[in-house]
């Protein structure tokens, strides 16, 4: 019976590891996108302020 449990663990390990890797990559991509959008919004607001226009509050 011990051999059955070991086989089950070895069978599930690659699936779990690939799932965790996929989750981590998606999380990093989404966080990078969110940060990039925030920074672009700040830059746009600074440029609008230099031009004498009101800041946009889209975020």
Coordinates of C-alpha atoms in Angstrom, one line a residue:
X1 CA 0.0 0.0 0.0
X2 CA 2.9 2.4 0.6
X3 CA 4.0 2.0 -3.0
X4 CA 0.5 3.1 -4.1
X5 CA 0.7 6.3 -2.2
X6 CA 4.2 7.0 -3.5
X7 CA 3.1 6.5 -7.0
X8 CA 0.1 8.8 -6.5
X9 CA 2.4 11.6 -5.1
X10 CA 4.9 11.2 -8.0
X11 CA 2.0 11.3 -10.5
X12 CA 0.5 14.5 -9.1
X13 CA 3.7 16.4 -8.4
X14 CA 4.4 17.5 -12.0
X15 CA 0.8 18.7 -12.5
X16 CA 0.9 20.7 -9.2
X17 CA 4.3 22.2 -10.0
X18 CA 3.3 23.3 -13.5
X19 CA 0.1 24.7 -12.1
X20 CA 2.0 26.7 -9.5
X21 CA 4.5 27.9 -12.2
X22 CA 1.6 29.0 -14.4
X23 CA -0.1 30.8 -11.5
X24 CA 3.1 32.6 -10.7
X25 CA 3.8 33.7 -14.3
X26 CA 0.2 35.0 -14.7
X27 CA 0.4 36.8 -11.3
X28 CA 3.7 38.5 -12.3
X29 CA 2.3 39.6 -15.7
X30 CA -0.9 41.0 -14.2
X31 CA 1.0 42.9 -11.5
X32 CA 3.5 44.3 -14.0
X33 CA 0.6 45.5 -16.2
X34 CA -1.2 47.1 -13.3
X35 CA 2.1 48.9 -12.3
X36 CA 2.8 50.0 -15.8
X37 CA -0.7 51.5 -16.2
X38 CA -0.4 53.3 -12.9
X39 CA 3.0 54.8 -13.9
X40 CA 1.6 55.9 -17.4
X41 CA -1.3 57.5 -15.6
X42 CA 1.1 59.5 -13.4
X43 CA 3.1 60.6 -16.4
X44 CA 0.0 61.6 -18.3
X45 CA -1.2 63.6 -15.3
X46 CA 2.2 65.4 -15.0
X47 CA 2.2 66.2 -18.7
X48 CA -1.4 67.5 -18.5
X49 CA -0.5 69.6 -15.5
X50 CA 2.4 71.1 -17.5
X51 CA 0.0 71.9 -20.3
X52 CA -2.5 73.5 -17.9
X53 CA -5.1 70.8 -18.3
X54 CA -6.9 69.0 -15.5
X55 CA -5.7 65.6 -14.4
X56 CA -7.7 62.6 -15.5
X57 CA -9.2 60.3 -12.8
X58 CA -9.7 57.2 -14.9
X59 CA -7.9 54.9 -12.5

